[in-house]
Amino acid sequence: MLPAELLVAKTFRGQIRPVYVRPAPELLELAESLIEIYRRGTGKKRHQIYSELKDLEYGPFNFRLIRGLAALLDRRSTFAVDSPIDPYQLRRAAFSRSQGFVLSEGEKGRIIGEISEELKICPEEVEKYLWSDLEDEQVMSGFEPIAAEELLAAYNLSLTQTLLFRSTVLEFRVRENWKRIFRRIKRLGLMYSINRDQGGYTVSVEGPISIIKLTERYGTNVAKLLPEIVAGGEWSVRAQIVSRWRDDRRLLNFELGSSEGVLLPMRAMDPEALYDSSLEEDFARRFASLSTRWSLLREPELLPVGATIMIPDFAFVLGGKRIYMEIVGFWTPDYLAKKINKLQMVRGVEMIIAVDESLGITKKIPGDVIPFEKEVPLKPILERLEAAEKAHLKFEMEQAAKLQIKVEGECAELEELAASSGISKEALRRTLLERPVAGFVLIGDCLIKKEKLGALEKLIAGERFLSALTSKLEAEGIKDPYPLLNYFGYQVKWRGLNYESAEIVKQADSK
Amino acid sequence: MLTLRYHRGTVLSGDVHLPHSVWDRSLGSYKTLGLYYLEALDYLKVSAIQFKDEVMDPPPCTFLRANIIPRGYQIEALDAWEQAGRRGIVVMPTGSGKTHVGMLAIEEVNQPALIVVPTIDLMDQWRRRLASSFSIDVGEYGGGENRIAPLTVATYDSAYLRAEELGNLFPLLIFDEVHHLPSPGYSQIAELFASPHRLGLTATYEREDGLHRELPRLVGGKVYERRVGEMAGDHLAPFSIEKVYVDLTPEEEEEYRRNTSTFREYLARRGITLRSPEDFQRLIMRSGRDPEAREALLARNRAMGIALNSSSKIDALREVVSDTLGERTLIFTQHNQLVYRLSKEFLIPAITHKTPKEERAEILNAFREGRYKVLVTSKVLDEGIDVPDASLGIILSGTGSKREFVQRLGRLLRKVEGKEARLIEIISRSTAETRVSYRRRGAL
């Protein structure tokens, strides 16, 4: 973000738009020369660098563009006091002797002589370093370089943020990256409403008093959302900007979308934005290494909670079953109060809540709480998932028992049957083992008509190689050859690791 | 039954429409700004609507008793504020004990209070004085530490940022240097806080931009006023103001003429006349788009810089100080640049807004003890900082602001037996600075 006076924008018929820079040769050259001033600035005083920048202002470019670019470069530089002696100490020595004012040059010379003797510096250095700790007198000690095009992109982003400073309402549409955006909205204490459509979200954000009063109060917070929004693929934003022209306060519209191709940073630059808790990162990694039939979803859908929504951290998914998990790590008391309030309103979904014990709020949280220290434990979660799996299986088997399973054709994969009946494959398999479908045998995950078995056995007996058999079985609608081979007493014999040369062999001890 | 609740700077009144309230769809309630809480209570009582009031939620508070001896006019000021329904602004010159009036109000209301101040220094000052007068722990907001206590001091900045969460904790809200309040940002402190009792304190009620007309709505009107003139001699030291005119050097003169004519020619060419500070503001805005306007403004600033920083003034300063050496003297300038130049030239201790707190305290202390006789400063000492007593003020350069002038004068007026304060303005003759000086003295 830039100081307000460096905003360059044009208004036209109720619209406002920053004057964006394009990566045109002359602008890249300008950026390059500014970067060069900073790159060569090491060892120079701040006011010297500023006066070099000032010279560029007499060129053909808007001085505010130059100052804006310079402001961004300033943030990448560090300055330090350059003095052989602590200037504060020097001032003390000088003022205590002058008692506040020297009347003559002679007296001043005498005092300076005394100081230079006492502090072991040359007399000229007394005046030279007396105020060397002032900002303007400080010397550049480091600069983190940036490419010219990157600088222009950062400038365009900053311009837009500076404009959004003065916004009352922001509406944006995104297709990707939305979870981070929503978290940021929540963290910034903004109010929002959301519409989901065609795989994307249209969100409008405002401050709590925006509807009562035309206020720029939340503009800074709204502006902080921008880097996240523009970092993700397809997006568009619309905002209302309060403009102060003379004594009038007017609302102007601002619109921008990814399709316009304005040069902007492709990833969020604000390090504060990359706060996706490492707790979650860590949990996802450890969970992935487990063997469980549940899969972990990191960006599950939004859950409606009262008048608002909640985004759980995770969802565990198995078949049609979902269990959500929220990790409550370190947060501010205010945020926690809101979170508890929200969790109390969650209805009709199963949710595991992992709470950091050091927060001391474990008891206040409603629902299924797993306390943790440092990292979220896997064991209690797995126990819950297994229990849930069993319970769910039982429930599904009850459902499956009520179903009339009809198989068309001679073979049917359980997977397809499961998909069409809305019951998990596992539940269906168990049900079929207990209550077989008349005229069919369940082999592996495939239901096969009894009359078909003879033909299949013949087919297997006539093949030597696994690869050829696999494709023939696939043509019959059987995806996995192993259960069938097993059923008829065959084995696969590998010669090396080559799939093409794997053979089928009749087991000696079979019938 | 209707329950009034506080929600982030607003008062929620369910489905009852109150004055100034609007419907919030997502909350399913009417809401109005915290500022109108008192009005809402009146309205509900007058309309005989039954309601429960859960708006204020102050922290538990001991009985508050201030260990101070107030002066007669301070009690008068408090009475006037009481009469006005515990809302309103007390205007008194610097050095006349506004802090005492604030503490009397706290004692009177005897409930938690938030004191809002413009600077960290004032925050420290209030905190120390409250702690010693009421013998309790005082909270603070701003300056790194955020801690709430029944008596809490906050800067305008942090009160603004935290208004939504702090807005229902303090039944009494005191704005020190209340002329800061009516800016577009800060005024929201008064709007979001629900505090029913409000007191504003200042030495200068009027603002150049006219925004003080907002104050009656935000805090209450002016309920008590004492001017510098009325109090000089009685409660403040008697004073005199002198002017010393200097001529620009011939080079400065030429430079000055050239720049002023660039500015005037631009105005004439565009047919612009400048009659008010607003006109000037407009010109500044114009300079953003119009390079010629910008060039003209830069020329005007250069001309003003020459008049304000003329080397003749430095010679004049040397003379004035020679004549008065031994008197405790404050030198005021408009720009920091001149502060440092003078400091190097005459080895004068200097304070600007960049001076670290520790160094500033040390300098002020040495000044108080008489080890330093002279101090040079830019705007930073204009308000707030507890500056030791001085008897001579020299204005080397300044703006036309009446407030700045009154505050600079106020630095000299703390009453000490037998003291007569002097304020000397050093002005470049035949330049725009003479008008500037004329404008600011309108304050008396």
PDB file of N, CA, C and O in Angstrom, chain A residues 169-217:
ATOM      1  N   VAL A 169     -17.576  -1.052   0.425  1.00  0.00           N
ATOM      2  CA  VAL A 169     -17.980  -2.438   0.211  1.00  0.00           C
ATOM      3  C   VAL A 169     -17.123  -3.015  -0.898  1.00  0.00           C
ATOM      4  O   VAL A 169     -16.786  -2.322  -1.842  1.00  0.00           O
ATOM      5  N   LEU A 170     -16.761  -4.268  -0.755  1.00  0.00           N
ATOM      6  CA  LEU A 170     -16.011  -4.932  -1.818  1.00  0.00           C
ATOM      7  C   LEU A 170     -16.749  -6.207  -2.175  1.00  0.00           C
ATOM      8  O   LEU A 170     -17.169  -6.958  -1.303  1.00  0.00           O
ATOM      9  N   GLU A 171     -16.924  -6.400  -3.476  1.00  0.00           N
ATOM     10  CA  GLU A 171     -17.536  -7.646  -3.906  1.00  0.00           C
ATOM     11  C   GLU A 171     -16.533  -8.323  -4.822  1.00  0.00           C
ATOM     12  O   GLU A 171     -15.947  -7.668  -5.674  1.00  0.00           O
ATOM     13  N   PHE A 172     -16.315  -9.601  -4.603  1.00  0.00           N
ATOM     14  CA  PHE A 172     -15.377 -10.258  -5.518  1.00  0.00           C
ATOM     15  C   PHE A 172     -15.853 -11.653  -5.864  1.00  0.00           C
ATOM     16  O   PHE A 172     -16.695 -12.240  -5.179  1.00  0.00           O
ATOM     17  N   ARG A 173     -15.343 -12.154  -6.974  1.00  0.00           N
ATOM     18  CA  ARG A 173     -15.660 -13.485  -7.439  1.00  0.00           C
ATOM     19  C   ARG A 173     -14.375 -14.236  -7.643  1.00  0.00           C
ATOM     20  O   ARG A 173     -13.448 -13.721  -8.276  1.00  0.00           O
ATOM     21  N   VAL A 174     -14.289 -15.434  -7.079  1.00  0.00           N
ATOM     22  CA  VAL A 174     -13.094 -16.240  -7.300  1.00  0.00           C
ATOM     23  C   VAL A 174     -13.513 -17.671  -7.566  1.00  0.00           C
ATOM     24  O   VAL A 174     -14.598 -18.097  -7.184  1.00  0.00           O
ATOM     25  N   ARG A 175     -12.655 -18.401  -8.220  1.00  0.00           N
ATOM     26  CA  ARG A 175     -12.907 -19.824  -8.441  1.00  0.00           C
ATOM     27  C   ARG A 175     -11.947 -20.678  -7.635  1.00  0.00           C
ATOM     28  O   ARG A 175     -12.249 -21.791  -7.281  1.00  0.00           O
ATOM     29  N   GLU A 176     -10.765 -20.145  -7.382  1.00  0.00           N
ATOM     30  CA  GLU A 176      -9.779 -20.931  -6.661  1.00  0.00           C
ATOM     31  C   GLU A 176      -9.364 -20.185  -5.398  1.00  0.00           C
ATOM     32  O   GLU A 176      -9.770 -19.068  -5.177  1.00  0.00           O
ATOM     33  N   ASN A 177      -8.554 -20.853  -4.613  1.00  0.00           N
ATOM     34  CA  ASN A 177      -7.867 -20.148  -3.543  1.00  0.00           C
ATOM     35  C   ASN A 177      -8.801 -19.580  -2.485  1.00  0.00           C
ATOM     36  O   ASN A 177      -8.423 -18.768  -1.665  1.00  0.00           O
ATOM     37  N   TRP A 178     -10.086 -19.992  -2.517  1.00  0.00           N
ATOM     38  CA  TRP A 178     -11.048 -19.263  -1.700  1.00  0.00           C
ATOM     39  C   TRP A 178     -10.920 -19.526  -0.216  1.00  0.00           C
ATOM     40  O   TRP A 178     -11.281 -18.731   0.607  1.00  0.00           O
ATOM     41  N   LYS A 179     -10.377 -20.689   0.140  1.00  0.00           N
ATOM     42  CA  LYS A 179     -10.318 -20.974   1.561  1.00  0.00           C
ATOM     43  C   LYS A 179      -9.411 -19.965   2.281  1.00  0.00           C
ATOM     44  O   LYS A 179      -9.746 -19.440   3.333  1.00  0.00           O
ATOM     45  N   ARG A 180      -8.280 -19.703   1.689  1.00  0.00           N
ATOM     46  CA  ARG A 180      -7.380 -18.741   2.307  1.00  0.00           C
ATOM     47  C   ARG A 180      -8.001 -17.359   2.349  1.00  0.00           C
ATOM     48  O   ARG A 180      -7.825 -16.612   3.301  1.00  0.00           O
ATOM     49  N   ILE A 181      -8.720 -17.039   1.303  1.00  0.00           N
ATOM     50  CA  ILE A 181      -9.366 -15.723   1.291  1.00  0.00           C
ATOM     51  C   ILE A 181     -10.386 -15.627   2.422  1.00  0.00           C
ATOM     52  O   ILE A 181     -10.425 -14.647   3.153  1.00  0.00           O
ATOM     53  N   PHE A 182     -11.175 -16.686   2.590  1.00  0.00           N
ATOM     54  CA  PHE A 182     -12.201 -16.637   3.635  1.00  0.00           C
ATOM     55  C   PHE A 182     -11.585 -16.544   5.018  1.00  0.00           C
ATOM     56  O   PHE A 182     -12.075 -15.841   5.885  1.00  0.00           O
ATOM     57  N   ARG A 183     -10.519 -17.265   5.210  1.00  0.00           N
ATOM     58  CA  ARG A 183      -9.881 -17.198   6.514  1.00  0.00           C
ATOM     59  C   ARG A 183      -9.386 -15.802   6.789  1.00  0.00           C
ATOM     60  O   ARG A 183      -9.452 -15.307   7.897  1.00  0.00           O
ATOM     61  N   ARG A 184      -8.862 -15.193   5.751  1.00  0.00           N
ATOM     62  CA  ARG A 184      -8.346 -13.846   5.916  1.00  0.00           C
ATOM     63  C   ARG A 184      -9.495 -12.883   6.236  1.00  0.00           C
ATOM     64  O   ARG A 184      -9.360 -12.013   7.078  1.00  0.00           O
ATOM     65  N   ILE A 185     -10.607 -13.076   5.567  1.00  0.00           N
ATOM     66  CA  ILE A 185     -11.780 -12.237   5.851  1.00  0.00           C
ATOM     67  C   ILE A 185     -12.156 -12.360   7.311  1.00  0.00           C
ATOM     68  O   ILE A 185     -12.396 -11.383   8.010  1.00  0.00           O
ATOM     69  N   LYS A 186     -12.180 -13.591   7.778  1.00  0.00           N
ATOM     70  CA  LYS A 186     -12.580 -13.828   9.156  1.00  0.00           C
ATOM     71  C   LYS A 186     -11.596 -13.163  10.109  1.00  0.00           C
ATOM     72  O   LYS A 186     -11.953 -12.533  11.076  1.00  0.00           O
ATOM     73  N   ARG A 187     -10.330 -13.329   9.787  1.00  0.00           N
ATOM     74  CA  ARG A 187      -9.315 -12.800  10.669  1.00  0.00           C
ATOM     75  C   ARG A 187      -9.316 -11.282  10.718  1.00  0.00           C
ATOM     76  O   ARG A 187      -8.982 -10.665  11.714  1.00  0.00           O
ATOM     77  N   LEU A 188      -9.698 -10.669   9.626  1.00  0.00           N
ATOM     78  CA  LEU A 188      -9.720  -9.213   9.566  1.00  0.00           C
ATOM     79  C   LEU A 188     -10.993  -8.648  10.191  1.00  0.00           C
ATOM     80  O   LEU A 188     -11.173  -7.438  10.242  1.00  0.00           O
ATOM     81  N   GLY A 189     -11.873  -9.531  10.654  1.00  0.00           N
ATOM     82  CA  GLY A 189     -13.076  -9.062  11.337  1.00  0.00           C
ATOM     83  C   GLY A 189     -14.068  -8.375  10.428  1.00  0.00           C
ATOM     84  O   GLY A 189     -14.771  -7.468  10.834  1.00  0.00           O
ATOM     85  N   LEU A 190     -14.123  -8.786   9.173  1.00  0.00           N
ATOM     86  CA  LEU A 190     -15.071  -8.181   8.243  1.00  0.00           C
ATOM     87  C   LEU A 190     -16.353  -8.999   8.208  1.00  0.00           C
ATOM     88  O   LEU A 190     -16.366 -10.169   8.568  1.00  0.00           O
ATOM     89  N   MET A 191     -17.433  -8.374   7.799  1.00  0.00           N
ATOM     90  CA  MET A 191     -18.681  -9.113   7.640  1.00  0.00           C
ATOM     91  C   MET A 191     -18.812  -9.469   6.170  1.00  0.00           C
ATOM     92  O   MET A 191     -18.380  -8.727   5.303  1.00  0.00           O
ATOM     93  N   TYR A 192     -19.425 -10.618   5.904  1.00  0.00           N
ATOM     94  CA  TYR A 192     -19.459 -11.026   4.512  1.00  0.00           C
ATOM     95  C   TYR A 192     -20.737 -11.789   4.195  1.00  0.00           C
ATOM     96  O   TYR A 192     -21.380 -12.339   5.080  1.00  0.00           O
ATOM     97  N   SER A 193     -21.092 -11.787   2.946  1.00  0.00           N
ATOM     98  CA  SER A 193     -22.146 -12.688   2.511  1.00  0.00           C
ATOM     99  C   SER A 193     -21.646 -13.387   1.260  1.00  0.00           C
ATOM    100  O   SER A 193     -20.868 -12.831   0.488  1.00  0.00           O
ATOM    101  N   ILE A 194     -22.106 -14.616   1.068  1.00  0.00           N
ATOM    102  CA  ILE A 194     -21.523 -15.450   0.034  1.00  0.00           C
ATOM    103  C   ILE A 194     -22.597 -16.077  -0.827  1.00  0.00           C
ATOM    104  O   ILE A 194     -23.629 -16.511  -0.325  1.00  0.00           O
ATOM    105  N   ASN A 195     -22.359 -16.092  -2.118  1.00  0.00           N
ATOM    106  CA  ASN A 195     -23.203 -16.867  -3.014  1.00  0.00           C
ATOM    107  C   ASN A 195     -22.337 -17.830  -3.782  1.00  0.00           C
ATOM    108  O   ASN A 195     -21.293 -17.442  -4.300  1.00  0.00           O
ATOM    109  N   ARG A 196     -22.802 -19.065  -3.851  1.00  0.00           N
ATOM    110  CA  ARG A 196     -22.023 -20.037  -4.606  1.00  0.00           C
ATOM    111  C   ARG A 196     -22.698 -20.230  -5.941  1.00  0.00           C
ATOM    112  O   ARG A 196     -23.906 -20.360  -6.019  1.00  0.00           O
ATOM    113  N   ASP A 197     -21.924 -20.235  -7.003  1.00  0.00           N
ATOM    114  CA  ASP A 197     -22.508 -20.487  -8.307  1.00  0.00           C
ATOM    115  C   ASP A 197     -21.457 -21.004  -9.262  1.00  0.00           C
ATOM    116  O   ASP A 197     -20.320 -20.550  -9.237  1.00  0.00           O
ATOM    117  N   GLN A 198     -21.822 -21.933 -10.081  1.00  0.00           N
ATOM    118  CA  GLN A 198     -20.938 -22.500 -11.118  1.00  0.00           C
ATOM    119  C   GLN A 198     -19.510 -22.714 -10.631  1.00  0.00           C
ATOM    120  O   GLN A 198     -18.547 -22.269 -11.257  1.00  0.00           O
ATOM    121  N   GLY A 199     -19.395 -23.331  -9.485  1.00  0.00           N
ATOM    122  CA  GLY A 199     -18.055 -23.684  -9.020  1.00  0.00           C
ATOM    123  C   GLY A 199     -17.254 -22.538  -8.461  1.00  0.00           C
ATOM    124  O   GLY A 199     -16.132 -22.706  -8.029  1.00  0.00           O
ATOM    125  N   GLY A 200     -17.806 -21.343  -8.467  1.00  0.00           N
ATOM    126  CA  GLY A 200     -17.075 -20.215  -7.901  1.00  0.00           C
ATOM    127  C   GLY A 200     -17.879 -19.593  -6.773  1.00  0.00           C
ATOM    128  O   GLY A 200     -18.969 -20.037  -6.442  1.00  0.00           O
ATOM    129  N   TYR A 201     -17.315 -18.553  -6.163  1.00  0.00           N
ATOM    130  CA  TYR A 201     -18.006 -17.870  -5.087  1.00  0.00           C
ATOM    131  C   TYR A 201     -18.044 -16.378  -5.367  1.00  0.00           C
ATOM    132  O   TYR A 201     -17.056 -15.793  -5.803  1.00  0.00           O
ATOM    133  N   THR A 202     -19.204 -15.795  -5.129  1.00  0.00           N
ATOM    134  CA  THR A 202     -19.285 -14.350  -5.166  1.00  0.00           C
ATOM    135  C   THR A 202     -19.462 -13.893  -3.731  1.00  0.00           C
ATOM    136  O   THR A 202     -20.375 -14.320  -3.048  1.00  0.00           O
ATOM    137  N   VAL A 203     -18.547 -13.065  -3.287  1.00  0.00           N
ATOM    138  CA  VAL A 203     -18.517 -12.690  -1.885  1.00  0.00           C
ATOM    139  C   VAL A 203     -18.581 -11.177  -1.773  1.00  0.00           C
ATOM    140  O   VAL A 203     -17.917 -10.477  -2.534  1.00  0.00           O
ATOM    141  N   SER A 204     -19.389 -10.685  -0.862  1.00  0.00           N
ATOM    142  CA  SER A 204     -19.280  -9.257  -0.603  1.00  0.00           C
ATOM    143  C   SER A 204     -18.886  -9.054   0.845  1.00  0.00           C
ATOM    144  O   SER A 204     -19.394  -9.721   1.737  1.00  0.00           O
ATOM    145  N   VAL A 205     -17.929  -8.168   1.055  1.00  0.00           N
ATOM    146  CA  VAL A 205     -17.434  -7.929   2.419  1.00  0.00           C
ATOM    147  C   VAL A 205     -17.634  -6.469   2.790  1.00  0.00           C
ATOM    148  O   VAL A 205     -17.564  -5.583   1.955  1.00  0.00           O
ATOM    149  N   GLU A 206     -17.903  -6.253   4.057  1.00  0.00           N
ATOM    150  CA  GLU A 206     -18.079  -4.891   4.561  1.00  0.00           C
ATOM    151  C   GLU A 206     -17.786  -4.881   6.044  1.00  0.00           C
ATOM    152  O   GLU A 206     -17.611  -5.924   6.665  1.00  0.00           O
ATOM    153  N   GLY A 207     -17.727  -3.699   6.612  1.00  0.00           N
ATOM    154  CA  GLY A 207     -17.519  -3.583   8.051  1.00  0.00           C
ATOM    155  C   GLY A 207     -18.854  -3.530   8.767  1.00  0.00           C
ATOM    156  O   GLY A 207     -19.877  -3.290   8.138  1.00  0.00           O
ATOM    157  N   PRO A 208     -18.839  -3.752  10.097  1.00  0.00           N
ATOM    158  CA  PRO A 208     -20.091  -3.780  10.850  1.00  0.00           C
ATOM    159  C   PRO A 208     -20.917  -2.501  10.766  1.00  0.00           C
ATOM    160  O   PRO A 208     -22.125  -2.553  10.920  1.00  0.00           O
ATOM    161  N   ILE A 209     -20.290  -1.347  10.591  1.00  0.00           N
ATOM    162  CA  ILE A 209     -21.118  -0.147  10.541  1.00  0.00           C
ATOM    163  C   ILE A 209     -21.287   0.386   9.118  1.00  0.00           C
ATOM    164  O   ILE A 209     -21.862   1.446   8.906  1.00  0.00           O
ATOM    165  N   SER A 210     -20.815  -0.376   8.139  1.00  0.00           N
ATOM    166  CA  SER A 210     -20.901   0.120   6.763  1.00  0.00           C
ATOM    167  C   SER A 210     -22.325   0.438   6.334  1.00  0.00           C
ATOM    168  O   SER A 210     -22.555   1.363   5.573  1.00  0.00           O
ATOM    169  N   ILE A 211     -23.293  -0.346   6.847  1.00  0.00           N
ATOM    170  CA  ILE A 211     -24.648  -0.092   6.356  1.00  0.00           C
ATOM    171  C   ILE A 211     -25.275   1.133   7.007  1.00  0.00           C
ATOM    172  O   ILE A 211     -26.255   1.666   6.517  1.00  0.00           O
ATOM    173  N   ILE A 212     -24.707   1.570   8.131  1.00  0.00           N
ATOM    174  CA  ILE A 212     -25.258   2.758   8.784  1.00  0.00           C
ATOM    175  C   ILE A 212     -24.596   4.007   8.236  1.00  0.00           C
ATOM    176  O   ILE A 212     -25.204   5.045   8.084  1.00  0.00           O
ATOM    177  N   LYS A 213     -23.339   3.882   7.963  1.00  0.00           N
ATOM    178  CA  LYS A 213     -22.571   5.078   7.717  1.00  0.00           C
ATOM    179  C   LYS A 213     -21.627   4.846   6.556  1.00  0.00           C
ATOM    180  O   LYS A 213     -21.028   3.794   6.446  1.00  0.00           O
ATOM    181  N   LEU A 214     -21.523   5.843   5.730  1.00  0.00           N
ATOM    182  CA  LEU A 214     -20.569   5.801   4.643  1.00  0.00           C
ATOM    183  C   LEU A 214     -19.188   5.942   5.274  1.00  0.00           C
ATOM    184  O   LEU A 214     -18.806   7.012   5.701  1.00  0.00           O
ATOM    185  N   THR A 215     -18.477   4.857   5.382  1.00  0.00           N
ATOM    186  CA  THR A 215     -17.218   4.960   6.109  1.00  0.00           C
ATOM    187  C   THR A 215     -16.097   4.214   5.416  1.00  0.00           C
ATOM    188  O   THR A 215     -16.306   3.186   4.779  1.00  0.00           O
ATOM    189  N   GLU A 216     -14.905   4.765   5.549  1.00  0.00           N
ATOM    190  CA  GLU A 216     -13.734   4.110   4.969  1.00  0.00           C
ATOM    191  C   GLU A 216     -13.044   3.261   6.019  1.00  0.00           C
ATOM    192  O   GLU A 216     -11.967   2.751   5.810  1.00  0.00           O
ATOM    193  N   ARG A 217     -13.693   3.162   7.165  1.00  0.00           N
ATOM    194  CA  ARG A 217     -13.085   2.520   8.319  1.00  0.00           C
ATOM    195  C   ARG A 217     -12.481   1.146   8.028  1.00  0.00           C
ATOM    196  O   ARG A 217     -11.466   0.789   8.566  1.00  0.00           O
TER     197      ARG A 217
END
